[in-house]
Amino acid sequence: MTSPDVPLDGGNSASFVVRSGDTVRKPWTASSSSVHRLLAHLRDQVGDVVPRPLGRDDRGRQVLEFVPGSDGMAATPTAPDLERVGAIARSLHEATASFPRRDTDVWTTATRRAGDEIISHGDLAPWNLVRGRERWAFIDWDGAGPTTRIADLAYAARSFARADHLHPVEESVLLLRAVLDGYGASSQERVDLVPAMIERTEAMRDLLLGAVATGEQPWARMAVAGHGDYWTRAAAHLHRHGAVLGTAVR
């Protein structure tokens, strides 16, 4: 007996995401074949911190393992939690470094990204983390693509440490340190962190504000809904407090 499709809320980029039994179904895109190869490689290397890719169904949709748990956005971050996030990010970076790339690979990356040191998620953030009782996993890998370790780490650290205009700098410092400690960040990575945080935040700002002019979706809709203002103010916050943050995490 086929399980009915149940719409899942929370996503912004896919036109639809549904749950069918213990699987998730979403559109198959030009990059889906490469993304599923990446997920299979990561599962072989680091286990269940990513969903299992299950190919295509008879309707041409992506099929992925449904990961049970709560949305990472629902939890107030603690230092031990963010040390765990940092450790997961490090394991993903180490694993993806050995991913065998192909000339035929296609990656659908929305924001500008520097370098191609690794192929990674690109949006390691609380809204893409599912926290189970024991298992934590990063979902929604459709935007995976080439980037650098420091760019990916900086984006994750800023997002999880809530280094923005809505939270005290002192609180963000403690949480940033926890991410870096969990990651095992080197002295140079700690020096490079804040400039990379600023660059990635400005890239998100520019994507959203630029989409208002072009009408590109879903980014234009998200910008009007308040995301554009958030990333604009977050970037200004990092510029304002960058020196303090940079000194504190070294």
mmCIF file of N, CA, C and O in Angstrom, residues 13-71:
data_model
loop_
_atom_site.group_PDB
_atom_site.id
_atom_site.type_symbol
_atom_site.label_atom_id
_atom_site.label_comp_id
_atom_site.label_asym_id
_atom_site.label_seq_id
_atom_site.Cartn_x
_atom_site.Cartn_y
_atom_site.Cartn_z
ATOM 1 N N SER A 13 13.576 26.778 -1.310
ATOM 2 C CA SER A 13 14.066 26.723 -2.681
ATOM 3 C C SER A 13 13.319 25.735 -3.568
ATOM 4 O O SER A 13 13.109 26.008 -4.744
ATOM 5 N N ALA A 14 12.900 24.586 -3.047
ATOM 6 C CA ALA A 14 12.209 23.595 -3.865
ATOM 7 C C ALA A 14 10.748 23.984 -4.049
ATOM 8 O O ALA A 14 10.124 24.555 -3.160
ATOM 9 N N SER A 15 10.198 23.651 -5.227
ATOM 10 C CA SER A 15 8.804 23.988 -5.499
ATOM 11 C C SER A 15 7.845 23.156 -4.657
ATOM 12 O O SER A 15 6.720 23.568 -4.395
ATOM 13 N N PHE A 16 8.291 21.960 -4.243
ATOM 14 C CA PHE A 16 7.494 21.146 -3.324
ATOM 15 C C PHE A 16 8.425 20.182 -2.601
ATOM 16 O O PHE A 16 9.468 19.786 -3.129
ATOM 17 N N VAL A 17 8.046 19.834 -1.374
ATOM 18 C CA VAL A 17 8.721 18.793 -0.608
ATOM 19 C C VAL A 17 7.627 18.046 0.147
ATOM 20 O O VAL A 17 6.843 18.664 0.871
ATOM 21 N N VAL A 18 7.558 16.725 -0.043
ATOM 22 C CA VAL A 18 6.537 15.937 0.633
ATOM 23 C C VAL A 18 7.184 14.739 1.312
ATOM 24 O O VAL A 18 8.251 14.264 0.913
ATOM 25 N N ARG A 19 6.491 14.265 2.335
ATOM 26 C CA ARG A 19 6.899 13.022 2.981
ATOM 27 C C ARG A 19 5.977 11.911 2.516
ATOM 28 O O ARG A 19 4.759 12.079 2.452
ATOM 29 N N SER A 20 6.573 10.786 2.160
ATOM 30 C CA SER A 20 5.808 9.602 1.801
ATOM 31 C C SER A 20 6.379 8.441 2.595
ATOM 32 O O SER A 20 7.468 7.937 2.282
ATOM 33 N N GLY A 21 5.676 8.051 3.660
ATOM 34 C CA GLY A 21 6.193 7.006 4.539
ATOM 35 C C GLY A 21 7.472 7.447 5.201
ATOM 36 O O GLY A 21 7.528 8.496 5.840
ATOM 37 N N ASP A 22 8.533 6.656 5.029
ATOM 38 C CA ASP A 22 9.820 7.021 5.640
ATOM 39 C C ASP A 22 10.761 7.641 4.615
ATOM 40 O O ASP A 22 11.989 7.574 4.759
ATOM 41 N N THR A 23 10.176 8.258 3.572
ATOM 42 C CA THR A 23 10.980 8.929 2.556
ATOM 43 C C THR A 23 10.501 10.359 2.338
ATOM 44 O O THR A 23 9.383 10.712 2.704
ATOM 45 N N VAL A 24 11.365 11.156 1.725
ATOM 46 C CA VAL A 24 11.042 12.518 1.296
ATOM 47 C C VAL A 24 11.108 12.540 -0.226
ATOM 48 O O VAL A 24 12.024 11.958 -0.828
ATOM 49 N N ARG A 25 10.129 13.210 -0.846
ATOM 50 C CA ARG A 25 10.115 13.361 -2.305
ATOM 51 C C ARG A 25 10.160 14.850 -2.642
ATOM 52 O O ARG A 25 9.470 15.660 -2.021
ATOM 53 N N LYS A 26 10.986 15.186 -3.637
ATOM 54 C CA LYS A 26 11.116 16.577 -4.078
ATOM 55 C C LYS A 26 11.515 16.560 -5.548
ATOM 56 O O LYS A 26 11.859 15.511 -6.089
ATOM 57 N N PRO A 27 11.500 17.719 -6.224
ATOM 58 C CA PRO A 27 11.805 17.712 -7.656
ATOM 59 C C PRO A 27 13.211 17.196 -7.959
ATOM 60 O O PRO A 27 14.160 17.471 -7.226
ATOM 61 N N TRP A 28 13.310 16.453 -9.056
ATOM 62 C CA TRP A 28 14.618 16.049 -9.585
ATOM 63 C C TRP A 28 15.106 17.167 -10.478
ATOM 64 O O TRP A 28 14.410 17.581 -11.396
ATOM 65 N N THR A 29 16.284 17.708 -10.199
ATOM 66 C CA THR A 29 16.815 18.841 -10.950
ATOM 67 C C THR A 29 18.082 18.441 -11.694
ATOM 68 O O THR A 29 18.549 17.294 -11.587
ATOM 69 N N ALA A 30 18.659 19.397 -12.396
ATOM 70 C CA ALA A 30 19.868 19.118 -13.170
ATOM 71 C C ALA A 30 21.025 18.648 -12.297
ATOM 72 O O ALA A 30 21.897 17.891 -12.748
ATOM 73 N N SER A 31 21.037 19.082 -11.040
ATOM 74 C CA SER A 31 22.148 18.728 -10.152
ATOM 75 C C SER A 31 21.870 17.502 -9.284
ATOM 76 O O SER A 31 22.760 17.059 -8.556
ATOM 77 N N SER A 32 20.674 16.951 -9.354
ATOM 78 C CA SER A 32 20.294 15.883 -8.422
ATOM 79 C C SER A 32 21.176 14.642 -8.538
ATOM 80 O O SER A 32 21.512 14.011 -7.531
ATOM 81 N N SER A 33 21.557 14.274 -9.749
ATOM 82 C CA SER A 33 22.414 13.096 -9.916
ATOM 83 C C SER A 33 23.737 13.279 -9.184
ATOM 84 O O SER A 33 24.206 12.379 -8.469
ATOM 85 N N SER A 34 24.346 14.466 -9.325
ATOM 86 C CA SER A 34 25.615 14.745 -8.652
ATOM 87 C C SER A 34 25.424 14.799 -7.137
ATOM 88 O O SER A 34 26.256 14.297 -6.374
ATOM 89 N N VAL A 35 24.333 15.411 -6.698
ATOM 90 C CA VAL A 35 24.060 15.521 -5.259
ATOM 91 C C VAL A 35 23.870 14.137 -4.647
ATOM 92 O O VAL A 35 24.398 13.848 -3.560
ATOM 93 N N HIS A 36 23.152 13.259 -5.325
ATOM 94 C CA HIS A 36 22.939 11.918 -4.786
ATOM 95 C C HIS A 36 24.250 11.132 -4.732
ATOM 96 O O HIS A 36 24.479 10.367 -3.786
ATOM 97 N N ARG A 37 25.125 11.327 -5.713
ATOM 98 C CA ARG A 37 26.446 10.690 -5.654
ATOM 99 C C ARG A 37 27.238 11.208 -4.461
ATOM 100 O O ARG A 37 27.913 10.444 -3.769
ATOM 101 N N LEU A 38 27.149 12.522 -4.225
ATOM 102 C CA LEU A 38 27.849 13.108 -3.085
ATOM 103 C C LEU A 38 27.322 12.535 -1.774
ATOM 104 O O LEU A 38 28.103 12.155 -0.892
ATOM 105 N N LEU A 39 25.999 12.460 -1.638
ATOM 106 C CA LEU A 39 25.417 11.929 -0.404
ATOM 107 C C LEU A 39 25.826 10.476 -0.177
ATOM 108 O O LEU A 39 26.127 10.073 0.956
ATOM 109 N N ALA A 40 25.834 9.679 -1.237
ATOM 110 C CA ALA A 40 26.235 8.283 -1.099
ATOM 111 C C ALA A 40 27.685 8.187 -0.625
ATOM 112 O O ALA A 40 28.030 7.365 0.234
ATOM 113 N N HIS A 41 28.547 9.050 -1.160
ATOM 114 C CA HIS A 41 29.949 9.070 -0.741
ATOM 115 C C HIS A 41 30.076 9.477 0.725
ATOM 116 O O HIS A 41 30.826 8.847 1.492
ATOM 117 N N LEU A 42 29.338 10.523 1.117
ATOM 118 C CA LEU A 42 29.424 10.979 2.504
ATOM 119 C C LEU A 42 28.922 9.918 3.472
ATOM 120 O O LEU A 42 29.504 9.725 4.550
ATOM 121 N N ARG A 43 27.861 9.221 3.107
ATOM 122 C CA ARG A 43 27.366 8.163 3.992
ATOM 123 C C ARG A 43 28.390 7.043 4.137
ATOM 124 O O ARG A 43 28.553 6.473 5.220
ATOM 125 N N ASP A 44 29.089 6.725 3.050
ATOM 126 C CA ASP A 44 30.133 5.708 3.132
ATOM 127 C C ASP A 44 31.262 6.143 4.060
ATOM 128 O O ASP A 44 31.858 5.320 4.764
ATOM 129 N N GLN A 45 31.531 7.453 4.082
ATOM 130 C CA GLN A 45 32.667 7.970 4.844
ATOM 131 C C GLN A 45 32.331 8.305 6.288
ATOM 132 O O GLN A 45 33.130 8.039 7.189
ATOM 133 N N VAL A 46 31.159 8.949 6.519
ATOM 134 C CA VAL A 46 30.870 9.462 7.861
ATOM 135 C C VAL A 46 29.506 9.026 8.402
ATOM 136 O O VAL A 46 29.088 9.475 9.470
ATOM 137 N N GLY A 47 28.792 8.187 7.688
ATOM 138 C CA GLY A 47 27.574 7.621 8.244
ATOM 139 C C GLY A 47 26.350 8.500 8.137
ATOM 140 O O GLY A 47 26.160 9.208 7.144
ATOM 141 N N ASP A 48 25.527 8.493 9.182
ATOM 142 C CA ASP A 48 24.165 9.011 9.069
ATOM 143 C C ASP A 48 24.001 10.486 9.400
ATOM 144 O O ASP A 48 22.908 10.924 9.743
ATOM 145 N N VAL A 49 25.061 11.279 9.255
ATOM 146 C CA VAL A 49 24.910 12.733 9.440
ATOM 147 C C VAL A 49 24.346 13.391 8.187
ATOM 148 O O VAL A 49 24.157 14.613 8.141
ATOM 149 N N VAL A 50 24.078 12.597 7.153
ATOM 150 C CA VAL A 50 23.362 13.063 5.960
ATOM 151 C C VAL A 50 22.293 12.027 5.636
ATOM 152 O O VAL A 50 22.411 10.862 6.014
ATOM 153 N N PRO A 51 21.223 12.424 4.949
ATOM 154 C CA PRO A 51 20.174 11.457 4.590
ATOM 155 C C PRO A 51 20.640 10.490 3.507
ATOM 156 O O PRO A 51 21.496 10.834 2.675
ATOM 157 N N ARG A 52 20.067 9.308 3.509
ATOM 158 C CA ARG A 52 20.385 8.304 2.499
ATOM 159 C C ARG A 52 19.713 8.670 1.177
ATOM 160 O O ARG A 52 18.504 8.911 1.130
ATOM 161 N N PRO A 53 20.454 8.744 0.070
ATOM 162 C CA PRO A 53 19.840 9.009 -1.231
ATOM 163 C C PRO A 53 19.243 7.727 -1.797
ATOM 164 O O PRO A 53 19.892 6.674 -1.775
ATOM 165 N N LEU A 54 18.029 7.813 -2.323
ATOM 166 C CA LEU A 54 17.314 6.620 -2.773
ATOM 167 C C LEU A 54 16.853 6.703 -4.224
ATOM 168 O O LEU A 54 15.944 5.984 -4.641
ATOM 169 N N GLY A 55 17.479 7.586 -4.998
ATOM 170 C CA GLY A 55 17.201 7.630 -6.428
ATOM 171 C C GLY A 55 15.945 8.396 -6.796
ATOM 172 O O GLY A 55 15.589 9.386 -6.165
ATOM 173 N N ARG A 56 15.249 7.909 -7.842
ATOM 174 C CA ARG A 56 14.053 8.561 -8.377
ATOM 175 C C ARG A 56 12.870 7.612 -8.275
ATOM 176 O O ARG A 56 13.023 6.390 -8.378
ATOM 177 N N ASP A 57 11.679 8.190 -8.087
ATOM 178 C CA ASP A 57 10.485 7.354 -8.080
ATOM 179 C C ASP A 57 9.862 7.306 -9.468
ATOM 180 O O ASP A 57 10.399 7.873 -10.429
ATOM 181 N N ASP A 58 8.703 6.615 -9.584
ATOM 182 C CA ASP A 58 8.086 6.445 -10.903
ATOM 183 C C ASP A 58 7.459 7.725 -11.436
ATOM 184 O O ASP A 58 6.990 7.767 -12.574
ATOM 185 N N ARG A 59 7.479 8.781 -10.619
ATOM 186 C CA ARG A 59 7.002 10.092 -11.064
ATOM 187 C C ARG A 59 8.162 11.046 -11.346
ATOM 188 O O ARG A 59 7.963 12.231 -11.581
ATOM 189 N N GLY A 60 9.376 10.518 -11.322
ATOM 190 C CA GLY A 60 10.551 11.317 -11.639
ATOM 191 C C GLY A 60 11.036 12.196 -10.512
ATOM 192 O O GLY A 60 11.878 13.080 -10.720
ATOM 193 N N ARG A 61 10.566 11.964 -9.297
ATOM 194 C CA ARG A 61 10.950 12.799 -8.155
ATOM 195 C C ARG A 61 12.169 12.223 -7.443
ATOM 196 O O ARG A 61 12.387 11.014 -7.442
ATOM 197 N N GLN A 62 12.941 13.098 -6.818
ATOM 198 C CA GLN A 62 13.990 12.635 -5.916
ATOM 199 C C GLN A 62 13.368 11.847 -4.770
ATOM 200 O O GLN A 62 12.313 12.220 -4.263
ATOM 201 N N VAL A 63 14.069 10.808 -4.339
ATOM 202 C CA VAL A 63 13.664 10.061 -3.145
ATOM 203 C C VAL A 63 14.840 10.047 -2.184
ATOM 204 O O VAL A 63 15.949 9.649 -2.544
ATOM 205 N N LEU A 64 14.588 10.522 -0.977
ATOM 206 C CA LEU A 64 15.603 10.581 0.072
ATOM 207 C C LEU A 64 15.026 10.021 1.359
ATOM 208 O O LEU A 64 13.810 10.042 1.570
ATOM 209 N N GLU A 65 15.894 9.533 2.193
ATOM 210 C CA GLU A 65 15.478 9.077 3.516
ATOM 211 C C GLU A 65 14.861 10.228 4.305
ATOM 212 O O GLU A 65 15.383 11.339 4.312
ATOM 213 N N PHE A 66 13.736 9.976 4.965
ATOM 214 C CA PHE A 66 13.183 10.951 5.906
ATOM 215 C C PHE A 66 13.934 10.816 7.222
ATOM 216 O O PHE A 66 14.020 9.726 7.796
ATOM 217 N N VAL A 67 14.490 11.923 7.689
ATOM 218 C CA VAL A 67 15.250 11.922 8.943
ATOM 219 C C VAL A 67 14.345 12.463 10.047
ATOM 220 O O VAL A 67 13.976 13.639 10.030
ATOM 221 N N PRO A 68 13.970 11.633 11.022
ATOM 222 C CA PRO A 68 13.099 12.107 12.100
ATOM 223 C C PRO A 68 13.862 12.966 13.102
ATOM 224 O O PRO A 68 15.064 12.784 13.314
ATOM 225 N N GLY A 69 13.158 13.912 13.710
ATOM 226 C CA GLY A 69 13.772 14.754 14.725
ATOM 227 C C GLY A 69 13.180 16.144 14.694
ATOM 228 O O GLY A 69 12.211 16.415 13.976
ATOM 229 N N SER A 70 13.764 17.038 15.465
ATOM 230 C CA SER A 70 13.266 18.404 15.551
ATOM 231 C C SER A 70 14.146 19.341 14.732
ATOM 232 O O SER A 70 15.326 19.074 14.484
ATOM 233 N N ASP A 71 13.553 20.438 14.313
ATOM 234 C CA ASP A 71 14.240 21.472 13.551
ATOM 235 C C ASP A 71 15.314 22.123 14.417
ATOM 236 O O ASP A 71 15.059 22.497 15.565
#
